[in-house]
Coordinates of N, CA, C and O in Angstrom, one line a residue:
V1 N 118.7 14.8 15.2 CA 118.1 15.7 16.1 C 118.2 15.1 17.5 O 117.9 13.9 17.7
A2 N 118.6 15.9 18.5 CA 118.7 15.4 19.8 C 118.3 16.5 20.9 O 118.4 17.7 20.6
A3 N 117.7 16.0 22.0 CA 117.5 16.8 23.1 C 118.6 16.4 24.1 O 118.5 15.4 24.8
G4 N 119.6 17.2 24.2 CA 120.8 16.9 25.0 C 121.8 16.2 24.3 O 121.8 16.0 23.1
G5 N 122.8 15.7 25.0 CA 123.9 15.0 24.4 C 124.8 14.5 25.5 O 125.2 15.3 26.4
G6 N 125.0 13.2 25.6 CA 125.9 12.7 26.7 C 125.1 12.8 28.0 O 123.9 12.5 28.1
V7 N 125.8 13.2 29.0 CA 125.2 13.3 30.3 C 124.1 14.4 30.3 O 124.3 15.5 29.7
G8 N 122.9 14.1 30.8 CA 121.8 15.0 30.7 C 121.0 15.0 29.5 O 120.2 15.9 29.2
S9 N 121.1 14.0 28.7 CA 120.3 13.9 27.4 C 119.0 13.3 27.7 O 118.8 12.6 28.7
E10 N 118.1 13.5 26.8 CA 116.7 12.9 26.9 C 116.5 11.9 25.8 O 116.0 10.8 26.1
W11 N 116.7 12.3 24.6 CA 116.5 11.4 23.4 C 117.4 11.9 22.3 O 117.9 13.0 22.2
Q12 N 117.5 11.0 21.3 CA 118.2 11.3 20.1 C 117.6 10.5 18.9 O 117.4 9.3 19.0
A13 N 117.3 11.2 17.8 CA 116.8 10.6 16.6 C 118.0 10.7 15.6 O 118.5 11.8 15.4
A14 N 118.4 9.6 15.1 CA 119.7 9.6 14.3 C 119.6 8.9 13.0 O 118.8 7.9 12.9
I15 N 120.4 9.3 12.0 CA 120.6 8.5 10.8 C 122.0 8.0 11.0 O 123.0 8.7 11.2
L16 N 122.1 6.7 11.0 CA 123.4 6.0 11.3 C 124.2 5.9 10.0 O 123.7 6.0 8.9
T17 N 125.5 5.6 10.1 CA 126.3 5.4 9.0 C 125.9 4.2 8.1 O 126.3 4.1 7.0
T18 N 125.1 3.3 8.7 CA 124.6 2.2 7.9 C 123.3 2.5 7.1 O 122.7 1.6 6.6
N19 N 123.0 3.8 7.1 CA 121.8 4.3 6.4 C 120.5 3.8 7.1 O 119.4 3.7 6.4
K20 N 120.5 3.5 8.3 CA 119.4 3.2 9.1 C 119.0 4.3 10.0 O 119.9 5.2 10.3
I21 N 117.8 4.4 10.5 CA 117.4 5.4 11.4 C 117.1 4.7 12.8 O 116.8 3.6 12.8
R22 N 117.3 5.5 13.8 CA 117.2 5.0 15.2 C 116.7 6.1 16.1 O 117.1 7.3 16.0
L23 N 115.8 5.8 17.0 CA 115.4 6.7 18.1 C 115.9 6.1 19.4 O 115.6 4.9 19.7
T24 N 116.7 6.9 20.2 CA 117.2 6.4 21.5 C 116.6 7.3 22.5 O 116.6 8.5 22.4
L25 N 116.1 6.7 23.6 CA 115.6 7.4 24.8 C 116.6 7.1 25.9 O 117.1 6.0 26.1
H26 N 116.9 8.2 26.7 CA 117.9 8.1 27.8 C 117.2 8.3 29.1 O 116.5 9.3 29.3
D27 N 117.5 7.5 30.1 CA 117.1 7.6 31.5 C 118.3 8.1 32.2 O 119.2 7.3 32.5
S28 N 118.4 9.4 32.5 CA 119.6 9.9 33.2 C 119.8 9.3 34.6 O 120.9 9.1 35.1
S29 N 118.7 9.1 35.3 CA 118.8 8.6 36.7 C 119.4 7.2 36.7 O 120.2 6.9 37.6
A30 N 118.9 6.4 35.8 CA 119.4 5.0 35.8 C 120.7 4.8 34.9 O 121.3 3.8 34.9
A31 N 121.0 5.9 34.1 CA 122.1 5.9 33.2 C 122.0 4.7 32.2 O 123.0 4.0 32.0
V32 N 120.8 4.6 31.6 CA 120.6 3.5 30.6 C 119.8 4.1 29.4 O 119.1 5.1 29.6
D33 N 120.0 3.4 28.3 CA 119.2 3.8 27.1 C 118.4 2.7 26.6 O 118.7 1.5 26.9
V34 N 117.3 3.0 25.9 CA 116.5 2.1 25.1 C 116.4 2.7 23.8 O 116.5 3.9 23.6
S35 N 116.2 1.8 22.8 CA 116.2 2.4 21.4 C 115.4 1.5 20.5 O 115.1 0.3 20.8
R36 N 115.1 2.0 19.3 CA 114.5 1.2 18.2 C 115.2 1.6 17.0 O 115.4 2.8 16.7
Q37 N 115.5 0.6 16.1 CA 116.3 0.9 14.9 C 115.7 0.1 13.8 O 115.2 -1.0 14.0
V38 N 115.6 0.7 12.6 CA 115.0 0.0 11.4 C 115.9 -1.2 11.1 O 117.1 -1.2 11.4
D39 N 115.3 -2.2 10.6 CA 116.1 -3.4 10.3 C 117.0 -3.4 9.1 O 118.0 -4.1 9.0
T40 N 116.6 -2.6 8.1 CA 117.4 -2.5 6.9 C 117.7 -1.0 6.6 O 116.9 -0.1 6.9
G41 N 118.9 -0.8 6.0 CA 119.3 0.6 5.6 C 118.6 1.0 4.3 O 118.9 0.5 3.3
T42 N 117.6 1.9 4.5 CA 116.7 2.3 3.3 C 117.1 3.6 2.8 O 116.6 4.0 1.7
L43 N 117.9 4.4 3.5 CA 118.3 5.7 3.0 C 119.5 5.7 2.1 O 120.4 4.9 2.3
V44 N 119.5 6.6 1.1 CA 120.6 6.7 0.2 C 121.2 8.1 0.4 O 120.5 9.1 0.4
A45 N 122.5 8.2 0.4 CA 123.2 9.5 0.6 C 122.7 10.4 -0.5 O 122.6 10.1 -1.7
G46 N 122.4 11.6 -0.1 CA 121.9 12.6 -1.1 C 120.4 12.6 -1.3 O 119.9 13.5 -2.0
G47 N 119.7 11.6 -0.8 CA 118.3 11.5 -1.1 C 117.5 12.4 -0.1 O 118.0 12.9 0.9
I48 N 116.3 12.7 -0.5 CA 115.4 13.6 0.3 C 114.4 12.7 0.9 O 113.7 12.0 0.2
Y49 N 114.3 12.7 2.2 CA 113.4 11.8 2.9 C 112.5 12.5 3.9 O 112.9 13.6 4.5
H50 N 111.4 12.0 4.2 CA 110.5 12.5 5.3 C 110.6 11.4 6.4 O 110.2 10.2 6.2
L51 N 111.2 11.7 7.5 CA 111.4 10.8 8.6 C 110.5 11.1 9.7 O 110.3 12.3 10.1
G52 N 110.0 10.1 10.3 CA 109.1 10.2 11.5 C 109.5 9.3 12.6 O 109.9 8.1 12.3
F53 N 109.4 9.8 13.8 CA 109.8 9.1 15.0 C 108.6 9.3 16.0 O 108.4 10.4 16.3
T54 N 108.0 8.2 16.5 CA 106.9 8.4 17.5 C 107.2 7.5 18.7 O 107.9 6.5 18.6
Y55 N 106.7 8.0 19.8 CA 106.9 7.2 21.1 C 105.6 7.4 21.9 O 105.1 8.5 22.0
D56 N 105.1 6.3 22.4 CA 103.8 6.3 23.0 C 103.9 6.8 24.5 O 102.9 6.9 25.2
G57 N 105.1 7.0 25.0 CA 105.3 7.6 26.3 C 105.3 6.5 27.4 O 105.5 6.9 28.6
A58 N 105.1 5.2 27.1 CA 105.2 4.2 28.1 C 106.7 4.0 28.6 O 107.5 3.9 27.8
G59 N 106.9 4.1 29.8 CA 108.2 3.9 30.4 C 108.4 2.4 30.7 O 107.6 1.6 30.3
G60 N 109.4 2.1 31.5 CA 109.6 0.8 32.0 C 110.5 0.0 31.1 O 111.1 0.4 30.1
A61 N 110.7 -1.3 31.5 CA 111.6 -2.2 30.9 C 111.3 -2.4 29.4 O 112.2 -2.8 28.6
L62 N 110.1 -2.2 28.9 CA 109.8 -2.5 27.5 C 109.4 -1.2 26.8 O 108.7 -1.2 25.8
A63 N 110.0 -0.1 27.2 CA 109.7 1.3 26.7 C 109.9 1.3 25.2 O 109.2 2.0 24.4
A64 N 111.0 0.7 24.7 CA 111.3 0.8 23.2 C 110.3 0.1 22.4 O 110.2 0.4 21.2
N65 N 109.4 -0.7 22.9 CA 108.4 -1.3 22.2 C 107.3 -0.3 21.7 O 106.6 -0.5 20.8
G66 N 107.3 0.9 22.4 CA 106.3 1.9 22.1 C 106.9 2.9 21.1 O 106.2 4.0 20.8
I67 N 108.0 2.7 20.5 CA 108.6 3.5 19.4 C 108.3 3.0 18.1 O 108.3 1.8 17.8
L68 N 107.9 3.9 17.2 CA 107.7 3.6 15.8 C 108.5 4.5 14.9 O 108.7 5.7 15.2
L69 N 109.0 4.0 13.8 CA 109.9 4.7 12.9 C 109.3 4.7 11.5 O 108.9 3.6 11.0
Y70 N 109.3 5.9 10.9 CA 108.7 6.0 9.6 C 109.6 6.6 8.6 O 110.4 7.5 8.9
V71 N 109.6 6.1 7.3 CA 110.3 6.7 6.2 C 109.3 6.9 5.1 O 108.6 6.0 4.7
N72 N 109.2 8.2 4.7 CA 108.3 8.6 3.7 C 106.8 8.1 3.9 O 106.1 7.6 3.1
G73 N 106.4 8.3 5.2 CA 105.1 8.0 5.6 C 104.7 6.6 5.9 O 103.6 6.3 6.2
V74 N 105.7 5.7 5.8 CA 105.4 4.3 6.0 C 106.2 3.8 7.2 O 107.4 4.0 7.3
A75 N 105.5 3.1 8.1 CA 106.2 2.5 9.3 C 107.1 1.4 8.8 O 106.8 0.6 7.9
Q76 N 108.3 1.4 9.4 CA 109.4 0.5 9.0 C 109.5 -0.7 9.9 O 109.3 -0.5 11.1
A77 N 109.9 -1.8 9.3 CA 110.2 -3.0 10.2 C 111.4 -2.6 11.0 O 112.4 -2.0 10.5
S78 N 111.3 -2.8 12.3 CA 112.4 -2.3 13.2 C 112.4 -3.2 14.4 O 111.5 -4.0 14.7
T79 N 113.6 -3.1 15.1 CA 113.8 -3.9 16.3 C 114.1 -3.0 17.5 O 114.9 -2.2 17.5
P80 N 113.3 -3.3 18.6 CA 113.6 -2.6 19.8 C 114.7 -3.2 20.6 O 115.0 -4.4 20.6
T81 N 115.4 -2.3 21.3 CA 116.4 -2.7 22.3 C 116.0 -2.1 23.6 O 116.1 -0.9 23.8
N82 N 115.6 -3.0 24.5 CA 115.1 -2.6 25.8 C 116.1 -2.8 26.9 O 117.1 -3.5 26.7
D83 N 115.9 -2.3 28.1 CA 116.7 -2.5 29.2 C 115.9 -2.6 30.5 O 115.0 -1.6 30.7
A84 N 116.0 -3.6 31.3 CA 115.2 -3.8 32.4 C 115.4 -2.7 33.5 O 114.5 -2.4 34.3
S85 N 116.5 -2.0 33.4 CA 116.7 -0.9 34.4 C 116.1 0.5 33.9 O 116.0 1.4 34.7
Y86 N 115.6 0.5 32.7 CA 115.0 1.8 32.2 C 113.7 2.1 32.9 O 112.9 1.2 33.0
V87 N 113.6 3.3 33.4 CA 112.3 3.8 34.0 C 111.6 4.7 33.1 O 110.5 4.5 32.6
A88 N 112.3 5.9 32.8 CA 111.7 6.9 31.9 C 112.7 8.0 31.6 O 113.7 8.1 32.3
M89 N 112.4 8.7 30.5 CA 113.3 9.9 30.2 C 113.1 10.9 31.3 O 112.0 11.0 32.0
E90 N 114.1 11.7 31.6 CA 114.0 12.8 32.5 C 113.4 14.0 31.8 O 113.6 14.2 30.6
N91 N 112.6 14.7 32.5 CA 112.0 15.9 31.9 C 112.9 17.1 32.1 O 112.8 17.9 33.1
L92 N 114.0 17.2 31.3 CA 115.0 18.2 31.5 C 114.8 19.5 30.8 O 115.6 20.4 30.9
T93 N 113.7 19.6 30.0 CA 113.4 20.8 29.2 C 114.6 21.3 28.4 O 114.8 22.4 28.2
I94 N 115.3 20.3 27.8 CA 116.4 20.6 26.9 C 115.9 20.9 25.5 O 115.0 20.2 25.0
L95 N 116.3 22.0 24.9 CA 115.8 22.3 23.6 C 116.5 21.4 22.5 O 117.7 21.1 22.6
P96 N 115.7 20.9 21.6 CA 116.3 20.0 20.5 C 117.3 20.7 19.7 O 117.2 22.0 19.5
R97 N 118.3 20.0 19.2 CA 119.4 20.6 18.3 C 119.4 19.8 17.1 O 119.4 18.5 17.1
L98 N 119.6 20.4 15.9 CA 119.7 19.8 14.6 C 121.2 19.5 14.5 O 122.1 20.3 14.7
G99 N 121.5 18.3 14.0 CA 122.9 17.9 13.8 C 123.7 17.7 15.0 O 124.9 17.7 15.0
A100 N 123.1 17.6 16.2 CA 123.8 17.3 17.4 C 124.6 16.0 17.3 O 124.1 15.0 16.8
R101 N 125.8 16.1 17.7 CA 126.7 14.9 17.7 C 127.1 14.4 19.1 O 128.2 14.7 19.6
G102 N 126.1 13.8 19.8 CA 126.4 13.3 21.1 C 127.0 14.3 22.0 O 126.3 15.2 22.4
D103 N 128.2 14.1 22.4 CA 128.8 15.0 23.4 C 129.5 16.3 22.8 O 130.2 17.0 23.5
I104 N 129.2 16.5 21.5 CA 129.8 17.7 20.9 C 128.7 18.7 20.5 O 128.2 18.8 19.4
P105 N 128.2 19.4 21.5 CA 127.0 20.3 21.3 C 127.2 21.4 20.4 O 126.3 22.0 19.9
Q106 N 128.5 21.8 20.1 CA 128.7 23.0 19.2 C 128.6 22.6 17.7 O 128.7 23.5 16.9
I107 N 128.4 21.3 17.4 CA 128.3 20.9 16.0 C 126.8 20.9 15.7 O 126.1 20.1 16.3
F108 N 126.3 21.7 14.8 CA 124.9 21.7 14.4 C 124.8 21.4 12.9 O 125.7 21.5 12.1
F109 N 123.5 21.1 12.5 CA 123.2 20.9 11.1 C 123.5 22.1 10.3 O 123.2 23.2 10.7
N110 N 124.2 21.9 9.2 CA 124.6 23.0 8.4 C 124.2 22.8 6.9 O 124.8 23.4 6.0
G111 N 123.2 22.0 6.7 CA 122.8 21.7 5.3 C 121.5 22.3 4.9 O 121.0 23.1 5.7
D112 N 120.9 21.8 3.8 CA 119.6 22.3 3.4 C 118.5 21.4 3.9 O 118.7 20.2 4.1
M113 N 117.4 22.0 4.2 CA 116.3 21.2 4.7 C 115.0 21.7 4.1 O 114.8 22.9 4.2
L114 N 114.2 20.9 3.6 CA 112.8 21.3 3.1 C 111.9 21.1 4.2 O 111.7 20.0 4.8
G115 N 111.3 22.2 4.6 CA 110.2 22.1 5.7 C 110.8 22.4 7.1 O 110.4 23.3 7.7
G116 N 111.6 21.5 7.5 CA 112.1 21.6 8.9 C 111.4 20.6 9.8 O 110.5 20.0 9.5
P117 N 111.9 20.5 11.0 CA 111.4 19.5 11.9 C 110.1 20.0 12.5 O 109.8 21.2 12.6
A118 N 109.2 19.1 12.9 CA 108.0 19.4 13.6 C 108.0 18.5 14.9 O 108.2 17.3 14.8
F119 N 107.7 19.1 16.0 CA 107.6 18.4 17.2 C 106.1 18.5 17.7 O 105.6 19.6 17.9
I120 N 105.5 17.3 17.9 CA 104.1 17.3 18.3 C 104.1 16.5 19.7 O 104.6 15.4 19.8
K121 N 103.5 17.1 20.7 CA 103.4 16.5 22.0 C 102.2 15.6 22.1 O 101.4 15.7 23.0
A122 N 102.2 14.6 21.2 CA 101.1 13.6 21.2 C 101.6 12.5 20.2 O 102.3 12.8 19.3
Q123 N 101.2 11.3 20.5 CA 101.6 10.3 19.5 C 100.7 10.4 18.3 O 99.5 10.4 18.5
V124 N 101.3 10.4 17.2 CA 100.5 10.5 15.9 C 100.2 9.1 15.4 O 101.0 8.2 15.6
S125 N 99.2 9.0 14.6 CA 98.8 7.7 14.0 C 99.6 7.5 12.7 O 100.2 8.5 12.2
A126 N 99.5 6.3 12.2 CA 100.1 6.0 10.9 C 99.5 6.9 9.8 O 100.1 7.4 8.9
A127 N 98.1 7.1 9.9 CA 97.4 7.9 8.9 C 97.9 9.4 9.0 O 98.1 10.0 8.0
D128 N 98.1 9.9 10.2 CA 98.7 11.2 10.4 C 100.1 11.3 9.8 O 100.4 12.3 9.1
M129 N 100.9 10.3 10.0 CA 102.2 10.4 9.4 C 102.2 10.4 7.9 O 103.0 11.1 7.2
M130 N 101.3 9.6 7.3 CA 101.2 9.5 5.8 C 100.7 10.9 5.3 O 101.2 11.4 4.3
R131 N 99.7 11.5 6.0 CA 99.2 12.8 5.6 C 100.3 13.8 5.6 O 100.4 14.6 4.7
D132 N 101.1 13.8 6.7 CA 102.2 14.7 6.8 C 103.2 14.5 5.7 O 103.7 15.5 5.1
Y133 N 103.5 13.3 5.3 CA 104.4 12.9 4.2 C 103.9 13.5 2.9 O 104.6 14.1 2.1
L134 N 102.6 13.3 2.6 CA 102.0 13.8 1.4 C 102.1 15.3 1.3 O 102.3 15.9 0.2
Q135 N 101.9 16.0 2.4 CA 102.1 17.4 2.4 C 103.6 17.8 2.1 O 103.8 18.8 1.4
F136 N 104.5 17.0 2.6 CA 105.9 17.2 2.3 C 106.2 17.0 0.9 O 106.9 17.8 0.3
V137 N 105.6 16.0 0.2 CA 105.8 15.8 -1.2 C 105.3 17.0 -2.0 O 105.9 17.5 -2.9
E138 N 104.1 17.5 -1.6 CA 103.6 18.7 -2.3 C 104.5 19.9 -2.1 O 104.8 20.7 -3.1
M139 N 105.1 20.1 -1.0 CA 106.0 21.2 -0.7 C 107.3 21.0 -1.6 O 107.8 22.0 -2.1
Q140 N 107.7 19.8 -1.8 CA 108.9 19.5 -2.7 C 108.6 19.9 -4.1 O 109.4 20.5 -4.8
K141 N 107.4 19.6 -4.6 CA 106.9 19.9 -5.9 C 107.0 21.4 -6.1 O 107.5 22.0 -7.1
N142 N 106.4 22.1 -5.1 CA 106.3 23.6 -5.2 C 107.7 24.2 -5.1 O 108.0 25.2 -5.9
F143 N 108.6 23.6 -4.3 CA 110.0 24.1 -4.2 C 110.7 24.0 -5.6 O 111.3 24.9 -6.0
S144 N 110.5 22.8 -6.2 CA 111.1 22.5 -7.5 C 110.6 23.5 -8.6 O 111.4 24.0 -9.3
L145 N 109.3 23.8 -8.6 CA 108.8 24.7 -9.5 C 109.3 26.1 -9.3 O 109.7 26.8 -10.2
D146 N 109.4 26.5 -8.0 CA 109.9 27.9 -7.7 C 111.3 28.0 -8.1 O 111.8 29.0 -8.6
Y147 N 112.1 26.9 -7.9 CA 113.5 27.0 -8.2 C 113.7 27.1 -9.7 O 114.6 27.8 -10.1
R148 N 113.0 26.3 -10.4 CA 113.1 26.3 -11.9 C 112.7 27.7 -12.4 O 113.4 28.2 -13.3
R149 N 111.7 28.3 -11.9 CA 111.3 29.7 -12.3 C 112.4 30.7 -12.0 O 112.8 31.5 -12.8
L150 N 113.0 30.5 -10.8 CA 114.1 31.4 -10.4 C 115.3 31.3 -11.3 O 115.9 32.3 -11.6
M151 N 115.6 30.1 -11.7 CA 116.7 29.8 -12.6 C 116.4 30.0 -14.1 O 117.3 29.8 -14.9
G152 N 115.2 30.4 -14.4 CA 114.8 30.6 -15.8 C 114.7 29.3 -16.6 O 114.9 29.3 -17.8
R153 N 114.3 28.2 -16.0 CA 114.1 27.0 -16.7 C 112.7 26.6 -16.9 O 111.9 26.8 -16.1

């Protein structure tokens, strides 16, 4: 999921080819990024996950320290990458895109998704993230039951 891509971007939440997740914040004025990435690849291809990315809004040279990354409601061990030149994201009011691939804005997410993304204009707590994950698990159970009924199983 990204707001923008390449020049004029604000942020990008990504699943990397190493099965790690990362949130990158971009300062267009300074042309620099800061990011935070989980330390180990915990995702498995084909798995269903509840991913969470939070940012406390603090700008400056240590902005990436305010990013937290969650997998299935649990904060992950992660490493920030800061930049002394970073000031803040630009407020470019760019709409988020699913499946955005950097500078290729015409490529969008084309797979299945249970629930969909939620954007909250406030930093959520670890307890909030776990509560949201548990609701996601319930939704998965209901989806599985409905699918089995539909298929006559």
